[in-house]
mmCIF file of C-alpha atoms in Angstrom:
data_model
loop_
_atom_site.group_PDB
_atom_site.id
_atom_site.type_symbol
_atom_site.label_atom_id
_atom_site.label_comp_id
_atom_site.label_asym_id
_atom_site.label_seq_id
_atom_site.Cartn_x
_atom_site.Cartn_y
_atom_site.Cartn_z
ATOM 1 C CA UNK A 244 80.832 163.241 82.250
ATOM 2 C CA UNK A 245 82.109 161.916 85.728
ATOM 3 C CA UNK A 246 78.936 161.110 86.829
ATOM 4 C CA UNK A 247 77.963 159.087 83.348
ATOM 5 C CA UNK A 248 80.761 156.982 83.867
ATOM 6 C CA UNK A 249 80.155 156.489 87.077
ATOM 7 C CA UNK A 250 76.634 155.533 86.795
ATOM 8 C CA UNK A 251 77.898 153.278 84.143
ATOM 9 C CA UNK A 252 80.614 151.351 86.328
ATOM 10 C CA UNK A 253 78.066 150.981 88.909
ATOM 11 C CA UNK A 254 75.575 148.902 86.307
ATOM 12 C CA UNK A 255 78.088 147.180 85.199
ATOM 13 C CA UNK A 256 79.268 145.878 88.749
ATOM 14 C CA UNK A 257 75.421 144.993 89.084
ATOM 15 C CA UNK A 258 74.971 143.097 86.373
ATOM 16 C CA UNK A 259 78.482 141.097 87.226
ATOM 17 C CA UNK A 260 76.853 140.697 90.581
ATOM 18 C CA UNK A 261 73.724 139.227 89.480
ATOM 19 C CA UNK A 262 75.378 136.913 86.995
ATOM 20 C CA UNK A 263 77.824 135.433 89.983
ATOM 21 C CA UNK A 264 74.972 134.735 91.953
ATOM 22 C CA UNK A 265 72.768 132.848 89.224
ATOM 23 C CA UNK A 266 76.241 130.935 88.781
ATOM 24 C CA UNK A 267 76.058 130.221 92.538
ATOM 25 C CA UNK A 268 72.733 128.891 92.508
ATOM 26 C CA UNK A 269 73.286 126.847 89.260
ATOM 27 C CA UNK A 270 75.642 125.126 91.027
ATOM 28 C CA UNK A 271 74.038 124.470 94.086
ATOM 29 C CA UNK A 272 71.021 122.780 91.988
ATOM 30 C CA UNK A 273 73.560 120.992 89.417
ATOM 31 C CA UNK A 274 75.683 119.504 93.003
ATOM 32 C CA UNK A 275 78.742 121.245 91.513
ATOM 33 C CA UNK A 276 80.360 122.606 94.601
ATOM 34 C CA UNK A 277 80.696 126.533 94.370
ATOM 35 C CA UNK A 278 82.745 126.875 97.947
ATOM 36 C CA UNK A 279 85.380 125.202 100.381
ATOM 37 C CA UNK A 280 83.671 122.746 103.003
ATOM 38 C CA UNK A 281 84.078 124.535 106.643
ATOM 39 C CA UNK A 282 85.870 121.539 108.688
ATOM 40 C CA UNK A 283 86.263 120.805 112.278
ATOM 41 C CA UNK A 284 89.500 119.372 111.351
ATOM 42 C CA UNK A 285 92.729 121.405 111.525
ATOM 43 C CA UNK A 286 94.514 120.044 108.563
ATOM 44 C CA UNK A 287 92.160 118.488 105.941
ATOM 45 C CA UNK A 288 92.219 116.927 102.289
ATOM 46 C CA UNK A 289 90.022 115.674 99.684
ATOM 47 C CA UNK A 290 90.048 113.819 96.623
ATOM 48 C CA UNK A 291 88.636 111.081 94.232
ATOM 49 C CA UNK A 292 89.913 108.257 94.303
ATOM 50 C CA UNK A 293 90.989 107.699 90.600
ATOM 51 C CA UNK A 294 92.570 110.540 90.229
ATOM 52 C CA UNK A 295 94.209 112.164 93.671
ATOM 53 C CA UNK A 296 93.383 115.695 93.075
ATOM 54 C CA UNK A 297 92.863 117.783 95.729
ATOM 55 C CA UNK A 298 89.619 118.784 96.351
ATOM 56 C CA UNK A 299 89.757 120.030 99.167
ATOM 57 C CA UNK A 300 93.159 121.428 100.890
ATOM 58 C CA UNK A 301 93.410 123.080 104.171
ATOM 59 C CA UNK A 302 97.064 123.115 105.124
ATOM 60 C CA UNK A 303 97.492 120.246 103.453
ATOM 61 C CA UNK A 304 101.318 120.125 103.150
ATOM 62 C CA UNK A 305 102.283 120.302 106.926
ATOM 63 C CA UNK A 306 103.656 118.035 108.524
ATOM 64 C CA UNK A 307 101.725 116.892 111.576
ATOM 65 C CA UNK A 308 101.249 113.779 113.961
ATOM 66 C CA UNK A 309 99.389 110.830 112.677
ATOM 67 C CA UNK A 310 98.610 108.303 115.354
ATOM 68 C CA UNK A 311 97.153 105.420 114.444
ATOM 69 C CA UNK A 312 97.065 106.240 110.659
ATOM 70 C CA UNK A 313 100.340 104.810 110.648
ATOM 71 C CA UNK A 314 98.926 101.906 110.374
ATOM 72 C CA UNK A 315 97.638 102.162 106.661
ATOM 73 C CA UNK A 316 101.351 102.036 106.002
ATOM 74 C CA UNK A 317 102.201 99.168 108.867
ATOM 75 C CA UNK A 318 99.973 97.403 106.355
ATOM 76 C CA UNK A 319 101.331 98.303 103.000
ATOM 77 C CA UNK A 320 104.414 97.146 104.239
ATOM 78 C CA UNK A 321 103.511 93.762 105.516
ATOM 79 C CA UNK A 322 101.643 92.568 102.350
ATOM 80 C CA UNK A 323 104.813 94.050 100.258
ATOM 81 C CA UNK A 324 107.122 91.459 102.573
ATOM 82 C CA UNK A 325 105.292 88.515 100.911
ATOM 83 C CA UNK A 326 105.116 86.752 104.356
ATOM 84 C CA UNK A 327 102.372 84.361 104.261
ATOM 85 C CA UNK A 328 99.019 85.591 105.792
ATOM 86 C CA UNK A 329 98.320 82.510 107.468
ATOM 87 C CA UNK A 330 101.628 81.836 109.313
ATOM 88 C CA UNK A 331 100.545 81.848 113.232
ATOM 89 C CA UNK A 332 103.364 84.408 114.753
ATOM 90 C CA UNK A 333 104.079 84.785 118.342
ATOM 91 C CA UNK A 334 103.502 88.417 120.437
ATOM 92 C CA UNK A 335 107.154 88.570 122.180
ATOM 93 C CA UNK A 336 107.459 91.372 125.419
ATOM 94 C CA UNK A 337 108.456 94.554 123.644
ATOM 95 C CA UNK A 338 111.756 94.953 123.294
ATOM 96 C CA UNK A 339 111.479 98.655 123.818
ATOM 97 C CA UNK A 340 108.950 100.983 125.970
ATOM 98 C CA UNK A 341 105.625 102.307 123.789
ATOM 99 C CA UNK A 342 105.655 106.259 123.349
ATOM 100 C CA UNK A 343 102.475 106.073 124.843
ATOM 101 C CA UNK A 344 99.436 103.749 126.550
ATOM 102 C CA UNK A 345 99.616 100.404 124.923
ATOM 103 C CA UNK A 346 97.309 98.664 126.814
ATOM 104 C CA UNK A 347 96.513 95.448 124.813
ATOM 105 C CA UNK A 348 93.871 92.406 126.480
ATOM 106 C CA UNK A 349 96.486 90.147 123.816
ATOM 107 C CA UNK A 350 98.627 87.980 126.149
ATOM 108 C CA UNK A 351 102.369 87.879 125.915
ATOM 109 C CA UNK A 352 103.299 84.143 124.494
ATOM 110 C CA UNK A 353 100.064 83.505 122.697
ATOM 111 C CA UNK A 354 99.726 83.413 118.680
ATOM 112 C CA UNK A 355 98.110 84.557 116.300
ATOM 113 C CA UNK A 356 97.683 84.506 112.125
ATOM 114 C CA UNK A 357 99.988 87.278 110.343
ATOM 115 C CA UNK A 358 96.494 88.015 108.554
ATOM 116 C CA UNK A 359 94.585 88.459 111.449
ATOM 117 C CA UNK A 360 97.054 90.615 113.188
ATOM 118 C CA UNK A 361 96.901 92.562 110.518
ATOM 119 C CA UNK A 362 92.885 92.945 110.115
ATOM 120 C CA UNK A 363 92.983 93.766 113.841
ATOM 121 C CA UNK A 364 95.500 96.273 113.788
ATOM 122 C CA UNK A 365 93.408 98.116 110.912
ATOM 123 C CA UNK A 366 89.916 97.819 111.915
ATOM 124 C CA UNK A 367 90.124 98.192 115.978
ATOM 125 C CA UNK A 368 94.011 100.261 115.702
ATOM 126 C CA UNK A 369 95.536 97.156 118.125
ATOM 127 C CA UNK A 370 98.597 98.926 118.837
ATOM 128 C CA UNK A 371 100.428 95.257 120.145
ATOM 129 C CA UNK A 372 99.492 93.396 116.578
ATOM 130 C CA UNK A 373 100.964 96.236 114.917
ATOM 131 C CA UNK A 374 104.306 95.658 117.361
ATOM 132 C CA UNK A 375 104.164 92.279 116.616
ATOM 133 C CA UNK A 376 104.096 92.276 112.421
ATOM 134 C CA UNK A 377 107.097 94.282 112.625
ATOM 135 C CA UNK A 378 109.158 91.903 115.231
ATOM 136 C CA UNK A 379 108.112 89.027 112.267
ATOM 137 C CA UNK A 380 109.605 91.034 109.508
ATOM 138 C CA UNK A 381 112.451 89.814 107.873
ATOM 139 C CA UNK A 382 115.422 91.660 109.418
ATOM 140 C CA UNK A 383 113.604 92.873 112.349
ATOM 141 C CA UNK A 384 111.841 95.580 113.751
ATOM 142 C CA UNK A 385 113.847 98.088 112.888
ATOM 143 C CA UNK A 386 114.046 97.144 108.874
ATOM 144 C CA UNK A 387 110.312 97.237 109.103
ATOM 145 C CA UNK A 388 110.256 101.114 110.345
ATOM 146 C CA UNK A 389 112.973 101.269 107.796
ATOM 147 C CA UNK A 390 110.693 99.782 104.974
ATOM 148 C CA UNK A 391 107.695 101.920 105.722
ATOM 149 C CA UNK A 392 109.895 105.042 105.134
ATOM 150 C CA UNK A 393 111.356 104.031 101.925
ATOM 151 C CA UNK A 394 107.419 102.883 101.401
ATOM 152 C CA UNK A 395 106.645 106.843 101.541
ATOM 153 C CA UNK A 396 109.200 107.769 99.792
ATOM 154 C CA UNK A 397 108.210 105.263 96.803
ATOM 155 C CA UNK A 398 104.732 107.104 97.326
ATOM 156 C CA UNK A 399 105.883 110.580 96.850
ATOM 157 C CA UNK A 400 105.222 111.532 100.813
ATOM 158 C CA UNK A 401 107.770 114.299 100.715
ATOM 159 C CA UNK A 402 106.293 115.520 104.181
ATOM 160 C CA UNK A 403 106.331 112.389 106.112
ATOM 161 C CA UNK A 404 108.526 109.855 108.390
ATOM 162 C CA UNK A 405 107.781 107.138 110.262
ATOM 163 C CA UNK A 406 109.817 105.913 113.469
ATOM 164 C CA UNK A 407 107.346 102.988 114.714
ATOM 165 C CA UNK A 408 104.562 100.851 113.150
ATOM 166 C CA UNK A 409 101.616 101.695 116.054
ATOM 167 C CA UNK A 410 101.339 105.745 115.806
ATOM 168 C CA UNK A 411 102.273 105.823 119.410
ATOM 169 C CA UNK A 412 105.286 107.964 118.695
ATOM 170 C CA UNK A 413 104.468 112.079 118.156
ATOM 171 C CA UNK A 414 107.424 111.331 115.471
ATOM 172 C CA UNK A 415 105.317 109.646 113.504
ATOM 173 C CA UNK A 416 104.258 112.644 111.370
ATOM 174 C CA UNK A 417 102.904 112.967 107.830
ATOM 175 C CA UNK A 418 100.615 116.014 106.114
ATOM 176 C CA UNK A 419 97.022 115.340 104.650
ATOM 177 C CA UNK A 420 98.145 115.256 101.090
ATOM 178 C CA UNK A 421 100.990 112.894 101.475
ATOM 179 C CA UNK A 422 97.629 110.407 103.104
ATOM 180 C CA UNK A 423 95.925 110.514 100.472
ATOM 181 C CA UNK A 424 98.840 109.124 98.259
ATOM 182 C CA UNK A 425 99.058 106.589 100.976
ATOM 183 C CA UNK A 426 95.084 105.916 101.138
ATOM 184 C CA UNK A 427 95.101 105.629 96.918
ATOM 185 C CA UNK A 428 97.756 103.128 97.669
ATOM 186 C CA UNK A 429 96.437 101.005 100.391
ATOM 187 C CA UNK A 430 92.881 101.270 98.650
ATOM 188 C CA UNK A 431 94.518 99.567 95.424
ATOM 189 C CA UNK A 432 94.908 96.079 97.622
ATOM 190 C CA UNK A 433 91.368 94.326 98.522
ATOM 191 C CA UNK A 434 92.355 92.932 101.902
ATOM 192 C CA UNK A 435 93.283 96.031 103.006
ATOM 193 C CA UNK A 436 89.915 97.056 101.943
ATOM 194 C CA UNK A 437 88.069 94.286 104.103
ATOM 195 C CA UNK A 438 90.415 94.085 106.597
ATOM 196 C CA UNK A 439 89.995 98.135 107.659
ATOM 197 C CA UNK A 440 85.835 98.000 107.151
ATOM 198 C CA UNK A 441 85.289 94.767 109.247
ATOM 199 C CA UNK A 442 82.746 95.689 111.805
ATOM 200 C CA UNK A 443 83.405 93.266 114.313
ATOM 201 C CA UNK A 444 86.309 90.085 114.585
ATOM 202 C CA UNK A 445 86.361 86.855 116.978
ATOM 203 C CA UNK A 446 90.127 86.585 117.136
ATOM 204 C CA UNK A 447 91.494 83.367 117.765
ATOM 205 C CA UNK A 448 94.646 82.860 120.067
ATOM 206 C CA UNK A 449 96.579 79.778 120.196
ATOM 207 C CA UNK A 450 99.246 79.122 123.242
ATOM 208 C CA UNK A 451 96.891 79.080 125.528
ATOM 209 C CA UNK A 452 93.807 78.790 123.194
ATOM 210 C CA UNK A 453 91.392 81.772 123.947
ATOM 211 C CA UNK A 454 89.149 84.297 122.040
ATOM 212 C CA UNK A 455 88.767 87.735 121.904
ATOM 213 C CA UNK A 456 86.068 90.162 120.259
ATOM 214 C CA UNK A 457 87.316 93.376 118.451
ATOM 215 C CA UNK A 458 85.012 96.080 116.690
ATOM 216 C CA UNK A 459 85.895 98.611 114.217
ATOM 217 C CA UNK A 460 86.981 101.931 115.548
ATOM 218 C CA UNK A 461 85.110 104.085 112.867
ATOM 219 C CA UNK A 462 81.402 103.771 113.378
ATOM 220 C CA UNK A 463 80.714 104.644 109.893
ATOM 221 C CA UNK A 464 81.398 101.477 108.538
ATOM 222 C CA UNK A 465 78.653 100.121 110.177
ATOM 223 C CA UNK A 466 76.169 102.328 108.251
ATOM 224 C CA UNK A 467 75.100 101.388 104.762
ATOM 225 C CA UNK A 468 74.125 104.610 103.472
ATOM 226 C CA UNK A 469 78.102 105.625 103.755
ATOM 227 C CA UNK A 470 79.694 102.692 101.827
ATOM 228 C CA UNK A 471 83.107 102.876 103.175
ATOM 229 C CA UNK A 472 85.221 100.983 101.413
ATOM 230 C CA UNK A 473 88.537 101.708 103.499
ATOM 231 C CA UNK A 474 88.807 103.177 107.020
ATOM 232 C CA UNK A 475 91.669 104.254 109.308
ATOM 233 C CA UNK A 476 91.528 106.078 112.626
ATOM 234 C CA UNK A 477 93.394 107.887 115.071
ATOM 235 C CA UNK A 478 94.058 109.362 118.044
ATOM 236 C CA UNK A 479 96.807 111.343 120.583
ATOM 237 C CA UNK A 480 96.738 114.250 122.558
ATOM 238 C CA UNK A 481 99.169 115.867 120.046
ATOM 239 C CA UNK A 482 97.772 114.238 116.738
ATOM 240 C CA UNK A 483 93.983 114.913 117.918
ATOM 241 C CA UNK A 484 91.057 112.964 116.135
ATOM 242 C CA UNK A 485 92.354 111.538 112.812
ATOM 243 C CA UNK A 486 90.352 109.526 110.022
ATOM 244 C CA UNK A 487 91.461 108.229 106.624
ATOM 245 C CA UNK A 488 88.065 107.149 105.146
ATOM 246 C CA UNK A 489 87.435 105.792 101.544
ATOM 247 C CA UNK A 490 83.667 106.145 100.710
ATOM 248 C CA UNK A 491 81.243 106.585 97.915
ATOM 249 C CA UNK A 492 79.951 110.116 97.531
ATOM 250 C CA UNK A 493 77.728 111.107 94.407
ATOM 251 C CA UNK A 494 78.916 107.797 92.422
ATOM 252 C CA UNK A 495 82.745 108.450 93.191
ATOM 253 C CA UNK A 496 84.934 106.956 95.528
ATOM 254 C CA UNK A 497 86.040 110.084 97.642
ATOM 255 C CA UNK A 498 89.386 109.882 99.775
ATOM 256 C CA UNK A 499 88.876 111.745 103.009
ATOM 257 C CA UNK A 500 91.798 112.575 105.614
ATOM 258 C CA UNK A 501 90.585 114.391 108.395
ATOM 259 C CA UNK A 502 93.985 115.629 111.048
ATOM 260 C CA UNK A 503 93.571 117.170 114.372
ATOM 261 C CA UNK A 504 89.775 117.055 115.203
ATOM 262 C CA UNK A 505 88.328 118.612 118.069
ATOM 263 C CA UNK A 506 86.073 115.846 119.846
ATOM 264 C CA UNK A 507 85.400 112.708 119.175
ATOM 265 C CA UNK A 508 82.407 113.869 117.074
ATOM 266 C CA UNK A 509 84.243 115.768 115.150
ATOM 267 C CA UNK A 510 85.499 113.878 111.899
ATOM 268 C CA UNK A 511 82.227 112.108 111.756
ATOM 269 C CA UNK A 512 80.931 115.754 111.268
ATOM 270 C CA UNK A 513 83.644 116.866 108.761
ATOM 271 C CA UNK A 514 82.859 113.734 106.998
ATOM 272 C CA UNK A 515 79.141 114.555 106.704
ATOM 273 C CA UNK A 516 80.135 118.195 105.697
ATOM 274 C CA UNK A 517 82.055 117.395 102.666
ATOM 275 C CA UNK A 518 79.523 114.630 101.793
ATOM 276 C CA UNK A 519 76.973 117.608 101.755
ATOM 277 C CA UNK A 520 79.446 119.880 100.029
ATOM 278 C CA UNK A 521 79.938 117.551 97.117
ATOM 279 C CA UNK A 522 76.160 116.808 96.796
ATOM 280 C CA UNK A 523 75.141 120.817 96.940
ATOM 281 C CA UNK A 524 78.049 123.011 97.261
ATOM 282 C CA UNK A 525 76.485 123.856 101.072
ATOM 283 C CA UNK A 526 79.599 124.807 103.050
ATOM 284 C CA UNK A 527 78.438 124.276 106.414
ATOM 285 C CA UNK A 528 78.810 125.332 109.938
ATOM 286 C CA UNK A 529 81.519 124.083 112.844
ATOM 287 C CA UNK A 530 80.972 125.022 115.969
ATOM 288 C CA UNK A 531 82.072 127.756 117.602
ATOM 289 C CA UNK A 532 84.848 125.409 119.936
ATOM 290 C CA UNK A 533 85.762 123.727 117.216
ATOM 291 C CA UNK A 534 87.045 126.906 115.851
ATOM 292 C CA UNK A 535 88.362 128.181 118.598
ATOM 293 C CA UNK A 536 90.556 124.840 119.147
ATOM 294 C CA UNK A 537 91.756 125.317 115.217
ATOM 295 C CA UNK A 538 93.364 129.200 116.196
ATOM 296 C CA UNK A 539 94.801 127.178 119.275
ATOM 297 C CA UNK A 540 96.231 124.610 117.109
ATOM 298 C CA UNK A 541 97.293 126.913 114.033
ATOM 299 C CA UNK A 542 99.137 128.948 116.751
ATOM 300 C CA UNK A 543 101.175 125.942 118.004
ATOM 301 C CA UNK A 544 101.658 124.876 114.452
ATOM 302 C CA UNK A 545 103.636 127.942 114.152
ATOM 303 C CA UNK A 546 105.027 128.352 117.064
ATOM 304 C CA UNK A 547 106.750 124.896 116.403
ATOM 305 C CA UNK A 548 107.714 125.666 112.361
ATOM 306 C CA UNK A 549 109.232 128.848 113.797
ATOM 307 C CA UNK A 550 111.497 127.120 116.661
ATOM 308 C CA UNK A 551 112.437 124.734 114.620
ATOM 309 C CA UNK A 552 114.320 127.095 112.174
ATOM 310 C CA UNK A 553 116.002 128.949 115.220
ATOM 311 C CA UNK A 554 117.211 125.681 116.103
#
């Protein structure tokens, strides 16, 4: 009698077995994606555009360093002043020391048009154009940092806060969810769309009259068969490799936001990954550094959450 029922549990399980993996190949062949993309990236999310549901979410809700992602929101918060785009603005000496390198080739004195401070801050992450739109703001500099952080909270970025417009500052911290609510947002405006996927920019300075050349920091804007229709990098020692990327991906605009990348290979890899993953429901391979860097990283992570309730 045991040994009936046994027999019987055990074609049973087959015949589960072989049904799950006729599902799995369905899926494959249909493009339906039948597993979770394996990313470079330490913190990761996905989502279409028209609807901001998470795709793809690998610690998606911590709170980590941004860099120059800030910048999506530098951006938000400049068009939401209603300052005209083609006033010429002056870059004053900073009134307080960066968080980290700031080297700019802009000189001190010169000017520039709000609108193209603000294209080059996106598309080449110029840390001093950043500065400079929030010294114009009415009220200041420090209304401006306070305006992006009621920006996020407008949003819904529960895990995120914002102490300077560049990304310089570790403090500037936000998790891969709460970018995505800030990459549907900035992806609603159409400058910000052109302004982040220019390739390259002949900026023209006034007081003393002289030009400079700026390219876009994300070469996959450059490539047709990606169609990105909004880009943001990033990058500290802290933050690692960062990208915010709108693009087309099997007829759908796809919001990618890729935190903590090992190498500077890395989100271009991630990027391809899900792009794959969306297409055939491949998960992919990272390599073997790449993973080791994530334990490193998911150790600090926790290491940090954990002093941060003794304290």
């Amino acid at each position: 009698m045991f040994r009936r029922s046994f027999c019987r549990l055990l074609a049973i399980t087959q015949v589960l077995l072989l049904l799950s993996l006729a599902g799995g190949a369905q899926a494959g062949a249909t493009g339906e994606a039948s597993t979770t993309p394996k990313l470079a990236s330490v913190s990761a999310a996905v989502a279409y555009l028209d609807d901001g549901e998470l795709l793809v979410n690998k610690h998606a809700e911590r709170s980590v360093p941004i860099a120059s992602i800030t910048k999506l929101m530098t951006a938000l918060v400049v068009l939401d002043s209603g300052e005209p785009l083609d006033e010429w603005l002056e870059f004053y000496p900073r009134h307080q020391a960066a968080s980290a390198n700031a080297y700019t080739r802009i000189r001190v004195g010169s000017t520039l048009r709000r609108g193209d401070m603000l294209r080059i801050a996106l598309m080449s992450s110029e840390n001093f154009a950043a500065y400079t739109l929030a010294r114009h703001h009415p009220g200041g500099f420090d209304a401006f940092v306070a305006a992006m952080n009621d920006k996020a909270r407008a949003l819904g970025m529960s895990h995120t806060r914002f102490v300077d417009p560049t990304g310089l500052s570790t403090d500037n911290r936000a998790s891969a969810g709460d970018l995505v609510r800030l990459a549907r947002a900035a992806a609603a405006d159409e400058r910000l769309r052109q302004y982040s996927t220019t390739v390259t920019f002949e900026g023209r300075f006034r007081q003393p009259r002289y030009r400079l050349l700026f390219g876009n920091t994300n070469v996959l804007v450059n490539r047709g068969n990606w169609s990105v229709a909004l880009s943001k990098t990033g990058y500290l020692d802290e933050a690692g490799r960062c990208l915010v990327m709108v693009s087309e991906m099997q007829g759908r605009e796809v919001i990618t936001v890729l935190l903590d990348s090992f190498g500077t290979r890395s989100p271009l890899g991630d990027a391809g990954r899900i792009r794959r993953w969306l297409a055939t429901g491949e998960s992919g391979q990272v390599a073997g550094a790449a993973r080791d860097y994530e334990q490193r990283r998911n150790a600090h992570y926790a290491a940090a959450a954990q002093d941060r309730k003794v304290h």
